PDB file of C-alpha atoms in Angstrom:
ATOM      1  CA  MET K  17     105.789 107.051  77.905  1.00 59.00           C
ATOM      2  CA  THR K  18     105.719 103.804  79.876  1.00 78.00           C
ATOM      3  CA  LEU K  19     106.082 104.070  83.623  1.00 88.00           C
ATOM      4  CA  GLN K  20     107.556 101.350  85.762  1.00 95.00           C
ATOM      5  CA  VAL K  21     105.350 101.276  88.844  1.00 97.00           C
ATOM      6  CA  ARG K  22     105.993  99.315  92.026  1.00 97.00           C
ATOM      7  CA  THR K  23     104.644  99.392  95.583  1.00 98.00           C
ATOM      8  CA  LEU K  24     106.278  99.704  98.981  1.00 98.00           C
ATOM      9  CA  SER K  25     104.338  98.581 102.026  1.00 98.00           C
ATOM     10  CA  SER K  26     106.172  99.094 105.295  1.00 98.00           C
ATOM     11  CA  PRO K  27     105.308  99.900 108.919  1.00 98.00           C
ATOM     12  CA  VAL K  28     108.772 101.460 109.109  1.00 98.00           C
ATOM     13  CA  TYR K  29     107.718 104.024 106.514  1.00 98.00           C
ATOM     14  CA  GLU K  30     104.447 104.663 108.370  1.00 98.00           C
ATOM     15  CA  LEU K  31     106.448 105.286 111.552  1.00 98.00           C
ATOM     16  CA  LEU K  32     108.745 107.646 109.654  1.00 97.00           C
ATOM     17  CA  LEU K  33     105.760 109.444 108.159  1.00 97.00           C
ATOM     18  CA  SER K  34     104.141 109.922 111.568  1.00 97.00           C
ATOM     19  CA  ILE K  35     107.183 111.561 113.170  1.00 97.00           C
ATOM     20  CA  SER K  36     107.709 113.730 110.095  1.00 96.00           C
ATOM     21  CA  LEU K  37     104.135 114.990 110.406  1.00 96.00           C
ATOM     22  CA  TYR K  38     104.605 115.679 114.105  1.00 97.00           C
ATOM     23  CA  LYS K  39     107.852 117.561 113.531  1.00 96.00           C
ATOM     24  CA  ARG K  40     106.606 119.674 110.622  1.00 94.00           C
ATOM     25  CA  GLN K  41     102.935 120.009 111.654  1.00 91.00           C
ATOM     26  CA  THR K  42     101.921 121.265 108.219  1.00 86.00           C
ATOM     27  CA  LEU K  43      98.485 120.777 106.643  1.00 88.00           C
ATOM     28  CA  MET K  44      97.243 119.118 109.843  1.00 94.00           C
ATOM     29  CA  LYS K  45      93.807 120.719 109.638  1.00 93.00           C
ATOM     30  CA  TYR K  46      93.306 119.088 106.248  1.00 95.00           C
ATOM     31  CA  LEU K  47      94.226 115.612 107.467  1.00 95.00           C
ATOM     32  CA  GLU K  48      91.914 113.170 109.176  1.00 93.00           C
ATOM     33  CA  LEU K  49      94.212 113.244 112.208  1.00 94.00           C
ATOM     34  CA  GLY K  50      93.097 116.809 112.785  1.00 94.00           C
ATOM     35  CA  ALA K  51      94.752 119.971 114.049  1.00 94.00           C
ATOM     36  CA  LYS K  52      94.646 118.716 117.654  1.00 96.00           C
ATOM     37  CA  TRP K  53      96.722 115.605 116.954  1.00 97.00           C
ATOM     38  CA  PRO K  54     100.162 117.236 117.505  1.00 96.00           C
ATOM     39  CA  LYS K  55      99.053 118.658 120.852  1.00 96.00           C
ATOM     40  CA  ASP K  56      97.618 115.311 121.951  1.00 97.00           C
ATOM     41  CA  ILE K  57     100.892 113.598 121.033  1.00 97.00           C
ATOM     42  CA  GLU K  58     102.944 116.271 122.799  1.00 96.00           C
ATOM     43  CA  LEU K  59     101.075 115.482 126.021  1.00 96.00           C
ATOM     44  CA  SER K  60     101.478 111.730 125.615  1.00 97.00           C
ATOM     45  CA  ILE K  61     105.232 111.510 124.981  1.00 97.00           C
ATOM     46  CA  SER K  62     108.036 112.390 127.370  1.00 97.00           C
ATOM     47  CA  PRO K  63     109.487 115.908 127.701  1.00 97.00           C
ATOM     48  CA  GLU K  64     112.851 114.385 126.744  1.00 97.00           C
ATOM     49  CA  LEU K  65     111.497 113.098 123.426  1.00 97.00           C
ATOM     50  CA  ASN K  66     109.737 116.391 122.736  1.00 96.00           C
ATOM     51  CA  SER K  67     112.995 118.205 123.375  1.00 96.00           C
ATOM     52  CA  LEU K  68     114.895 115.805 121.116  1.00 95.00           C
ATOM     53  CA  ILE K  69     112.416 116.361 118.264  1.00 96.00           C
ATOM     54  CA  ALA K  70     112.405 120.134 118.734  1.00 94.00           C
ATOM     55  CA  SER K  71     116.212 120.292 118.713  1.00 93.00           C
ATOM     56  CA  LYS K  72     116.469 118.518 115.372  1.00 91.00           C
ATOM     57  CA  GLU K  73     117.250 121.249 112.850  1.00 87.00           C
ATOM     58  CA  ASN K  74     116.042 119.359 109.786  1.00 89.00           C
ATOM     59  CA  LEU K  75     114.815 115.982 108.595  1.00 92.00           C
ATOM     60  CA  PHE K  76     117.355 115.532 105.820  1.00 91.00           C
ATOM     61  CA  PHE K  77     118.274 111.967 106.706  1.00 93.00           C
ATOM     62  CA  GLU K  78     114.658 111.020 107.431  1.00 94.00           C
ATOM     63  CA  ASP K  79     113.574 112.438 104.064  1.00 93.00           C
ATOM     64  CA  ILE K  80     115.919 110.100 102.164  1.00 94.00           C
ATOM     65  CA  LEU K  81     115.395 107.149 104.494  1.00 97.00           C
ATOM     66  CA  VAL K  82     112.742 105.778 102.140  1.00 97.00           C
ATOM     67  CA  LEU K  83     115.624 104.752  99.865  1.00 97.00           C
ATOM     68  CA  LEU K  84     117.026 102.533 102.597  1.00 98.00           C
ATOM     69  CA  ILE K  85     113.633 101.220 103.675  1.00 98.00           C
ATOM     70  CA  GLU K  86     113.002 100.012 100.140  1.00 97.00           C
ATOM     71  CA  GLN K  87     116.375  98.246 100.023  1.00 97.00           C
ATOM     72  CA  SER K  88     116.145  96.634 103.449  1.00 98.00           C
ATOM     73  CA  PRO K  89     115.216  92.941 103.817  1.00 98.00           C
ATOM     74  CA  TYR K  90     113.499  93.961 107.064  1.00 98.00           C
ATOM     75  CA  LYS K  91     111.177  96.704 105.833  1.00 97.00           C
ATOM     76  CA  ASP K  92     108.246  94.906 107.465  1.00 96.00           C
ATOM     77  CA  LYS K  93     109.876  94.510 110.910  1.00 96.00           C
ATOM     78  CA  ILE K  94     110.622  97.740 112.722  1.00 97.00           C
ATOM     79  CA  ASP K  95     113.107  96.434 115.312  1.00 97.00           C
ATOM     80  CA  LEU K  96     115.006  94.346 112.765  1.00 98.00           C
ATOM     81  CA  PHE K  97     115.123  97.310 110.401  1.00 98.00           C
ATOM     82  CA  PHE K  98     116.630  99.461 113.154  1.00 98.00           C
ATOM     83  CA  GLU K  99     119.288  96.807 113.738  1.00 98.00           C
ATOM     84  CA  TRP K 100     120.029  96.483 110.016  1.00 98.00           C
ATOM     85  CA  LEU K 101     120.284 100.235 109.557  1.00 98.00           C
ATOM     86  CA  GLY K 102     122.527 100.622 112.595  1.00 98.00           C
ATOM     87  CA  ASN K 103     124.994  98.053 111.231  1.00 98.00           C
ATOM     88  CA  LEU K 104     125.575  99.863 107.920  1.00 97.00           C
ATOM     89  CA  SER K 105     128.916 101.631 107.702  1.00 96.00           C
ATOM     90  CA  GLY K 106     129.254 105.193 106.442  1.00 95.00           C
ATOM     91  CA  GLY K 107     130.565 103.844 103.153  1.00 95.00           C
ATOM     92  CA  GLU K 108     127.657 101.445 102.777  1.00 97.00           C
ATOM     93  CA  LEU K 109     125.182 104.238 103.496  1.00 97.00           C
ATOM     94  CA  PHE K 110     126.774 106.368 100.797  1.00 96.00           C
ATOM     95  CA  GLU K 111     126.838 103.534  98.245  1.00 96.00           C
ATOM     96  CA  ARG K 112     123.176 102.745  98.838  1.00 97.00           C
ATOM     97  CA  ILE K 113     121.929 106.350  98.741  1.00 97.00           C
ATOM     98  CA  ALA K 114     124.145 108.375  96.376  1.00 95.00           C
ATOM     99  CA  PRO K 115     123.265 106.581  93.088  1.00 95.00           C
ATOM    100  CA  LEU K 116     119.570 107.246  93.726  1.00 95.00           C
ATOM    101  CA  LEU K 117     119.905 111.011  94.127  1.00 94.00           C
ATOM    102  CA  ASP K 118     120.400 113.735  91.540  1.00 90.00           C
ATOM    103  CA  VAL K 119     124.071 114.409  90.851  1.00 85.00           C
ATOM    104  CA  ASP K 120     123.789 117.980  92.162  1.00 84.00           C
ATOM    105  CA  ARG K 121     122.477 116.813  95.521  1.00 85.00           C
ATOM    106  CA  THR K 122     125.396 116.539  97.904  1.00 87.00           C
ATOM    107  CA  LEU K 123     125.379 114.052 100.738  1.00 91.00           C
ATOM    108  CA  PRO K 124     126.856 115.204 104.057  1.00 88.00           C
ATOM    109  CA  SER K 125     130.155 113.729 105.161  1.00 88.00           C
ATOM    110  CA  ASP K 126     128.703 112.687 108.531  1.00 91.00           C
ATOM    111  CA  LEU K 127     126.127 110.186 107.239  1.00 94.00           C
ATOM    112  CA  SER K 128     126.905 107.741 110.043  1.00 95.00           C
ATOM    113  CA  SER K 129     126.366 110.407 112.702  1.00 95.00           C
ATOM    114  CA  GLN K 130     123.114 111.527 111.094  1.00 94.00           C
ATOM    115  CA  ARG K 131     121.991 107.894 110.930  1.00 96.00           C
ATOM    116  CA  ASP K 132     122.790 107.410 114.625  1.00 96.00           C
ATOM    117  CA  ARG K 133     120.869 110.518 115.685  1.00 95.00           C
ATOM    118  CA  SER K 134     117.939 109.486 113.503  1.00 96.00           C
ATOM    119  CA  LEU K 135     117.888 105.984 114.978  1.00 97.00           C
ATOM    120  CA  THR K 136     117.858 107.360 118.522  1.00 97.00           C
ATOM    121  CA  LEU K 137     114.892 109.529 117.618  1.00 97.00           C
ATOM    122  CA  LEU K 138     112.971 106.847 115.716  1.00 98.00           C
ATOM    123  CA  LYS K 139     113.454 104.237 118.441  1.00 98.00           C
ATOM    124  CA  ALA K 140     112.101 106.590 121.095  1.00 98.00           C
ATOM    125  CA  TRP K 141     109.176 107.587 118.857  1.00 98.00           C
ATOM    126  CA  ASN K 142     108.365 103.941 118.213  1.00 98.00           C
ATOM    127  CA  GLU K 143     108.474 103.111 121.918  1.00 98.00           C
ATOM    128  CA  GLN K 144     106.358 106.044 123.061  1.00 98.00           C
ATOM    129  CA  TYR K 145     103.953 106.464 120.170  1.00 98.00           C
ATOM    130  CA  PHE K 146     103.939 104.162 117.189  1.00 97.00           C
ATOM    131  CA  GLN K 147     103.968 100.749 118.865  1.00 96.00           C
ATOM    132  CA  HIS K 148     100.807 101.728 120.754  1.00 95.00           C
ATOM    133  CA  MET K 149      98.860 102.177 117.554  1.00 93.00           C
ATOM    134  CA  ASP K 150      96.550  99.596 115.977  1.00 90.00           C
ATOM    135  CA  PRO K 151      98.584  96.363 115.587  1.00 92.00           C
ATOM    136  CA  GLY K 152      96.634  95.698 112.400  1.00 93.00           C
ATOM    137  CA  ILE K 153      98.330  98.579 110.550  1.00 94.00           C
ATOM    138  CA  PRO K 154     100.920  96.398 108.746  1.00 95.00           C
ATOM    139  CA  ASP K 155      98.191  94.083 107.465  1.00 95.00           C
ATOM    140  CA  ARG K 156      96.105  97.009 106.234  1.00 95.00           C
ATOM    141  CA  LEU K 157      99.085  98.457 104.396  1.00 97.00           C
ATOM    142  CA  ASN K 158      99.969  95.080 102.878  1.00 97.00           C
ATOM    143  CA  ARG K 159      96.421  94.392 101.706  1.00 96.00           C
ATOM    144  CA  ASP K 160      96.239  97.725  99.942  1.00 97.00           C
ATOM    145  CA  ALA K 161      99.644  97.244  98.307  1.00 97.00           C
ATOM    146  CA  GLU K 162      98.607  93.755  97.143  1.00 97.00           C
ATOM    147  CA  GLU K 163      95.450  95.242  95.629  1.00 96.00           C
ATOM    148  CA  LYS K 164      97.538  97.795  93.749  1.00 97.00           C
ATOM    149  CA  ASN K 165      99.941  95.081  92.561  1.00 97.00           C
ATOM    150  CA  TYR K 166      96.997  93.115  91.161  1.00 97.00           C
ATOM    151  CA  LYS K 167      95.717  96.195  89.332  1.00 97.00           C
ATOM    152  CA  LEU K 168      99.193  96.914  87.960  1.00 97.00           C
ATOM    153  CA  LYS K 169      99.056  93.537  86.223  1.00 95.00           C
ATOM    154  CA  ASN K 170      95.641  94.173  84.708  1.00 95.00           C
ATOM    155  CA  GLN K 171      95.447  97.926  84.085  1.00 95.00           C
ATOM    156  CA  SER K 172      97.708 100.592  82.686  1.00 95.00           C
ATOM    157  CA  GLN K 173     100.376 101.762  85.111  1.00 95.00           C
ATOM    158  CA  GLU K 174      99.261 105.376  84.707  1.00 95.00           C
ATOM    159  CA  ASP K 175      95.640 104.523  85.539  1.00 95.00           C
ATOM    160  CA  VAL K 176      96.645 102.791  88.767  1.00 97.00           C
ATOM    161  CA  VAL K 177      98.773 105.769  89.825  1.00 97.00           C
ATOM    162  CA  LEU K 178      95.924 108.173  89.056  1.00 96.00           C
ATOM    163  CA  GLU K 179      93.336 106.102  90.895  1.00 94.00           C
ATOM    164  CA  ALA K 180      95.500 105.757  93.994  1.00 96.00           C
ATOM    165  CA  SER K 181      96.898 109.256  94.240  1.00 96.00           C
ATOM    166  CA  HIS K 182      95.276 111.659  91.710  1.00 96.00           C
ATOM    167  CA  PHE K 183      98.724 112.354  90.253  1.00 97.00           C
ATOM    168  CA  ILE K 184      99.192 112.372  86.467  1.00 96.00           C
ATOM    169  CA  ILE K 185     102.762 111.927  85.253  1.00 96.00           C
ATOM    170  CA  GLU K 186     103.425 113.935  82.097  1.00 95.00           C
ATOM    171  CA  THR K 187     107.215 114.102  81.968  1.00 93.00           C
ATOM    172  CA  THR K 188     109.727 111.713  80.461  1.00 91.00           C
ATOM    173  CA  SER K 189     112.195 112.594  83.223  1.00 92.00           C
ATOM    174  CA  VAL K 190     110.231 110.288  85.525  1.00 95.00           C
ATOM    175  CA  LYS K 191     111.044 106.675  84.730  1.00 95.00           C
ATOM    176  CA  SER K 192     109.480 104.928  87.700  1.00 97.00           C
ATOM    177  CA  VAL K 193     106.941 105.432  90.448  1.00 98.00           C
ATOM    178  CA  CYS K 194     106.886 103.844  93.881  1.00 98.00           C
ATOM    179  CA  LEU K 195     103.386 103.804  95.381  1.00 98.00           C
ATOM    180  CA  ILE K 196     103.430 103.803  99.186  1.00 98.00           C
ATOM    181  CA  PRO K 197     100.171 103.172 101.073  1.00 98.00           C
ATOM    182  CA  ALA K 198      99.754 105.225 104.245  1.00 97.00           C
ATOM    183  CA  ILE K 199      97.318 105.866 107.059  1.00 96.00           C
ATOM    184  CA  HIS K 200      98.610 109.015 108.763  1.00 96.00           C
ATOM    185  CA  LEU K 201      98.254 111.154 105.623  1.00 94.00           C
ATOM    186  CA  GLN K 202      94.563 110.384 105.118  1.00 93.00           C
ATOM    187  CA  PRO K 203      93.072 111.766 102.869  1.00 94.00           C
ATOM    188  CA  MET K 204      96.011 113.396 101.036  1.00 94.00           C
ATOM    189  CA  SER K 205      98.691 112.161  98.645  1.00 96.00           C
ATOM    190  CA  PHE K 206     102.208 113.573  98.464  1.00 95.00           C
ATOM    191  CA  ILE K 207     105.276 113.005  96.321  1.00 95.00           C
ATOM    192  CA  ASP K 208     109.029 113.013  96.721  1.00 94.00           C
ATOM    193  CA  HIS K 209     111.000 113.323  93.483  1.00 93.00           C
ATOM    194  CA  LEU K 210     114.354 111.583  93.830  1.00 93.00           C
ATOM    195  CA  LYS K 211     116.374 111.448  90.612  1.00 93.00           C
ATOM    196  CA  ASP K 212     114.126 109.736  88.029  1.00 94.00           C
ATOM    197  CA  THR K 213     111.720 108.192  90.547  1.00 96.00           C
ATOM    198  CA  LEU K 214     108.582 109.569  92.162  1.00 96.00           C
ATOM    199  CA  TYR K 215     107.783 108.218  95.604  1.00 97.00           C
ATOM    200  CA  ILE K 216     104.056 108.763  95.982  1.00 98.00           C
ATOM    201  CA  THR K 217     102.540 108.366  99.421  1.00 98.00           C
ATOM    202  CA  TYR K 218      98.807 107.808  99.079  1.00 97.00           C
ATOM    203  CA  PRO K 219      95.976 107.221 101.599  1.00 96.00           C
ATOM    204  CA  ILE K 220      94.545 103.742 101.874  1.00 94.00           C
ATOM    205  CA  LYS K 221      90.794 103.353 101.750  1.00 81.00           C
ATOM    206  CA  ASP K 222      88.963 102.721 104.994  1.00 72.00           C
ATOM    207  CA  ALA K 223      86.205 100.168 104.431  1.00 60.00           C
ATOM    208  CA  LYS K 224      84.201 101.785 107.267  1.00 62.00           C
ATOM    209  CA  GLY K 225      84.837 105.362 106.175  1.00 69.00           C
ATOM    210  CA  GLU K 226      81.999 105.852 103.681  1.00 74.00           C
ATOM    211  CA  LEU K 227      80.316 108.547 105.795  1.00 79.00           C
ATOM    212  CA  THR K 228      83.586 110.446 106.218  1.00 82.00           C
ATOM    213  CA  GLU K 229      84.212 110.325 102.468  1.00 82.00           C
ATOM    214  CA  VAL K 230      80.713 111.579 101.637  1.00 84.00           C
ATOM    215  CA  LEU K 231      81.017 114.407 104.170  1.00 87.00           C
ATOM    216  CA  ARG K 232      84.442 115.381 102.825  1.00 88.00           C
ATOM    217  CA  PHE K 233      83.088 115.353  99.284  1.00 87.00           C
ATOM    218  CA  THR K 234      79.965 117.404 100.004  1.00 88.00           C
ATOM    219  CA  LYS K 235      81.881 119.901 102.156  1.00 91.00           C
ATOM    220  CA  ALA K 236      84.315 120.520  99.333  1.00 94.00           C
ATOM    221  CA  LEU K 237      81.455 121.141  96.880  1.00 91.00           C
ATOM    222  CA  GLY K 238      79.485 123.280  99.335  1.00 92.00           C
ATOM    223  CA  ASP K 239      81.440 126.487  98.758  1.00 94.00           C
ATOM    224  CA  GLU K 240      80.895 128.854  95.840  1.00 96.00           C
ATOM    225  CA  LYS K 241      84.575 129.802  95.541  1.00 96.00           C
ATOM    226  CA  ARG K 242      85.626 126.165  95.347  1.00 96.00           C
ATOM    227  CA  LEU K 243      83.007 125.470  92.705  1.00 96.00           C
ATOM    228  CA  LYS K 244      84.354 128.355  90.642  1.00 96.00           C
ATOM    229  CA  ILE K 245      87.895 127.003  91.026  1.00 97.00           C
ATOM    230  CA  LEU K 246      86.737 123.567  89.902  1.00 96.00           C
ATOM    231  CA  LYS K 247      85.030 125.073  86.861  1.00 95.00           C
ATOM    232  CA  PHE K 248      88.139 127.072  85.972  1.00 97.00           C
ATOM    233  CA  LEU K 249      90.333 123.995  86.273  1.00 97.00           C
ATOM    234  CA  SER K 250      87.953 121.920  84.146  1.00 95.00           C
ATOM    235  CA  HIS K 251      89.140 123.741  81.013  1.00 95.00           C
ATOM    236  CA  GLU K 252      92.874 123.072  81.269  1.00 95.00           C
ATOM    237  CA  PRO K 253      95.486 122.322  83.939  1.00 97.00           C
ATOM    238  CA  SER K 254      96.765 125.416  85.705  1.00 97.00           C
ATOM    239  CA  THR K 255      99.547 126.248  88.156  1.00 97.00           C
ATOM    240  CA  PHE K 256      98.987 127.635  91.627  1.00 97.00           C
ATOM    241  CA  THR K 257     100.311 131.011  90.472  1.00 96.00           C
ATOM    242  CA  ASN K 258      97.836 131.132  87.593  1.00 97.00           C
ATOM    243  CA  ILE K 259      94.943 130.218  89.883  1.00 98.00           C
ATOM    244  CA  VAL K 260      95.882 133.035  92.272  1.00 97.00           C
ATOM    245  CA  SER K 261      96.062 135.448  89.339  1.00 96.00           C
ATOM    246  CA  GLU K 262      92.716 134.312  87.943  1.00 96.00           C
ATOM    247  CA  PHE K 263      90.768 134.755  91.178  1.00 96.00           C
ATOM    248  CA  GLY K 264      92.671 137.659  92.755  1.00 94.00           C
ATOM    249  CA  MET K 265      92.569 135.991  96.149  1.00 94.00           C
ATOM    250  CA  ALA K 266      95.298 135.757  98.761  1.00 96.00           C
ATOM    251  CA  LYS K 267      97.675 132.831  98.289  1.00 96.00           C
ATOM    252  CA  GLY K 268      96.686 131.453 101.685  1.00 96.00           C
ATOM    253  CA  ASN K 269      93.013 131.383 100.723  1.00 97.00           C
ATOM    254  CA  ILE K 270      93.719 129.653  97.403  1.00 97.00           C
ATOM    255  CA  HIS K 271      95.917 127.110  99.188  1.00 96.00           C
ATOM    256  CA  HIS K 272      93.095 126.473 101.667  1.00 97.00           C
ATOM    257  CA  HIS K 273      90.528 125.836  98.941  1.00 97.00           C
ATOM    258  CA  LEU K 274      92.883 123.650  96.892  1.00 97.00           C
ATOM    259  CA  SER K 275      93.735 121.562  99.964  1.00 96.00           C
ATOM    260  CA  ILE K 276      90.066 120.891 100.685  1.00 96.00           C
ATOM    261  CA  LEU K 277      89.421 119.984  97.058  1.00 96.00           C
ATOM    262  CA  ARG K 278      92.476 117.705  96.997  1.00 95.00           C
ATOM    263  CA  GLY K 279      91.401 115.966 100.187  1.00 93.00           C
ATOM    264  CA  ALA K 280      88.039 115.195  98.617  1.00 92.00           C
ATOM    265  CA  GLY K 281      89.661 113.779  95.487  1.00 92.00           C
ATOM    266  CA  LEU K 282      88.224 116.527  93.304  1.00 94.00           C
ATOM    267  CA  LEU K 283      91.561 117.600  91.842  1.00 96.00           C
ATOM    268  CA  ASN K 284      94.211 115.853  89.802  1.00 97.00           C
ATOM    269  CA  ILE K 285      97.799 117.066  89.922  1.00 97.00           C
ATOM    270  CA  HIS K 286      99.936 116.971  86.794  1.00 97.00           C
ATOM    271  CA  VAL K 287     103.668 116.398  87.159  1.00 96.00           C
ATOM    272  CA  ARG K 288     105.527 117.977  84.254  1.00 95.00           C
ATOM    273  CA  ASP K 289     109.136 118.724  83.382  1.00 90.00           C
ATOM    274  CA  LYS K 290     109.702 121.612  85.792  1.00 88.00           C
ATOM    275  CA  ARG K 291     110.415 120.271  89.257  1.00 85.00           C
ATOM    276  CA  ASN K 292     108.196 121.524  92.086  1.00 84.00           C
ATOM    277  CA  THR K 293     105.788 123.218  89.689  1.00 91.00           C
ATOM    278  CA  PHE K 294     102.507 121.347  89.636  1.00 95.00           C
ATOM    279  CA  TYR K 295      99.463 121.799  87.446  1.00 97.00           C
ATOM    280  CA  TYR K 296      95.980 121.303  88.867  1.00 98.00           C
ATOM    281  CA  SER K 297      92.931 120.116  86.974  1.00 97.00           C
ATOM    282  CA  SER K 298      89.413 119.097  87.920  1.00 96.00           C
ATOM    283  CA  ASN K 299      88.721 115.423  88.343  1.00 93.00           C
ATOM    284  CA  LYS K 300      86.321 114.825  85.444  1.00 85.00           C
ATOM    285  CA  GLU K 301      84.935 111.731  87.174  1.00 83.00           C
ATOM    286  CA  ILE K 302      83.378 113.896  89.918  1.00 73.00           C
ATOM    287  CA  ALA K 303      79.730 113.039  89.276  1.00 66.00           C
ATOM    288  CA  LYS K 304      80.431 109.330  88.936  1.00 75.00           C
ATOM    289  CA  GLU K 305      82.558 109.208  92.090  1.00 70.00           C
ATOM    290  CA  LEU K 306      79.993 111.138  94.145  1.00 72.00           C
ATOM    291  CA  SER K 307      77.259 108.765  93.016  1.00 73.00           C
ATOM    292  CA  GLU K 308      79.382 105.741  93.909  1.00 73.00           C
ATOM    293  CA  LYS K 309      80.261 107.143  97.345  1.00 68.00           C
ATOM    294  CA  VAL K 310      76.609 107.869  98.170  1.00 71.00           C
ATOM    295  CA  ASP K 311      75.481 104.456  96.871  1.00 72.00           C
ATOM    296  CA  GLN K 312      78.145 102.723  98.953  1.00 70.00           C
ATOM    297  CA  PHE K 313      77.155 104.678 102.053  1.00 67.00           C
ATOM    298  CA  LEU K 314      73.458 103.872 101.657  1.00 72.00           C
ATOM    299  CA  LYS K 315      73.987 100.113 101.283  1.00 68.00           C
TER     300      LYS K 315
END
């Protein structure tokens, strides 16, 4: 199987990712942002914006917006992207999105209205939150994407995907992968499976974050239950359900331990034919990676 791998670096996507995290507020305690981040943001943005976000029933349009970001000539300019997106007709939105979704996924008839509501929300979020972030974010995202593009020319596509995200693609139903560098999701990677393409959002490396990485690594290894899970997963990849069955622990506890191990880069996730069923395995490069992290920190 030969994957076609490309990268997408965009501050628009980072903006979209940040509001999605704020709206959903899942896994926050496992992210570098921390569990307090949503509350801090709630206090910093207007009551009107908070109300607008809370009233949004779902993020359907935002979840497929990556398809339009990738197609836009203005993916690196937030205001110009907003203008470009706002000028697309309902028919153009459909023509750009529908071919990239599974045939059984129905698009709503009010795409234009959903786009307009999304734009109102994203513009307010940009004004009150995102534009006040580090202005160097676009450059950081671009540098990481350029590094991945260089590796894609000199290494196997699968190796680059694994190194960036700890995902292993083992299904022929996936024809291409789009690697998207991100800051808000640090230190996790996540995927969206749209038709025959995986959009993998992965955390960029922080050149000054050696101490954080070492602490994350040692914390993950400093628990007996997590060590036992790692040992179990070193034999063969296993699903979440099988891990729960093996250890007889509550699903919430297993999820907690797996999230910590994932955040430390100690697990690989195998994507196979069955959608939304993932297989976990131990990262066999654990000893080497720990040694490299400690050596880098001590320099």
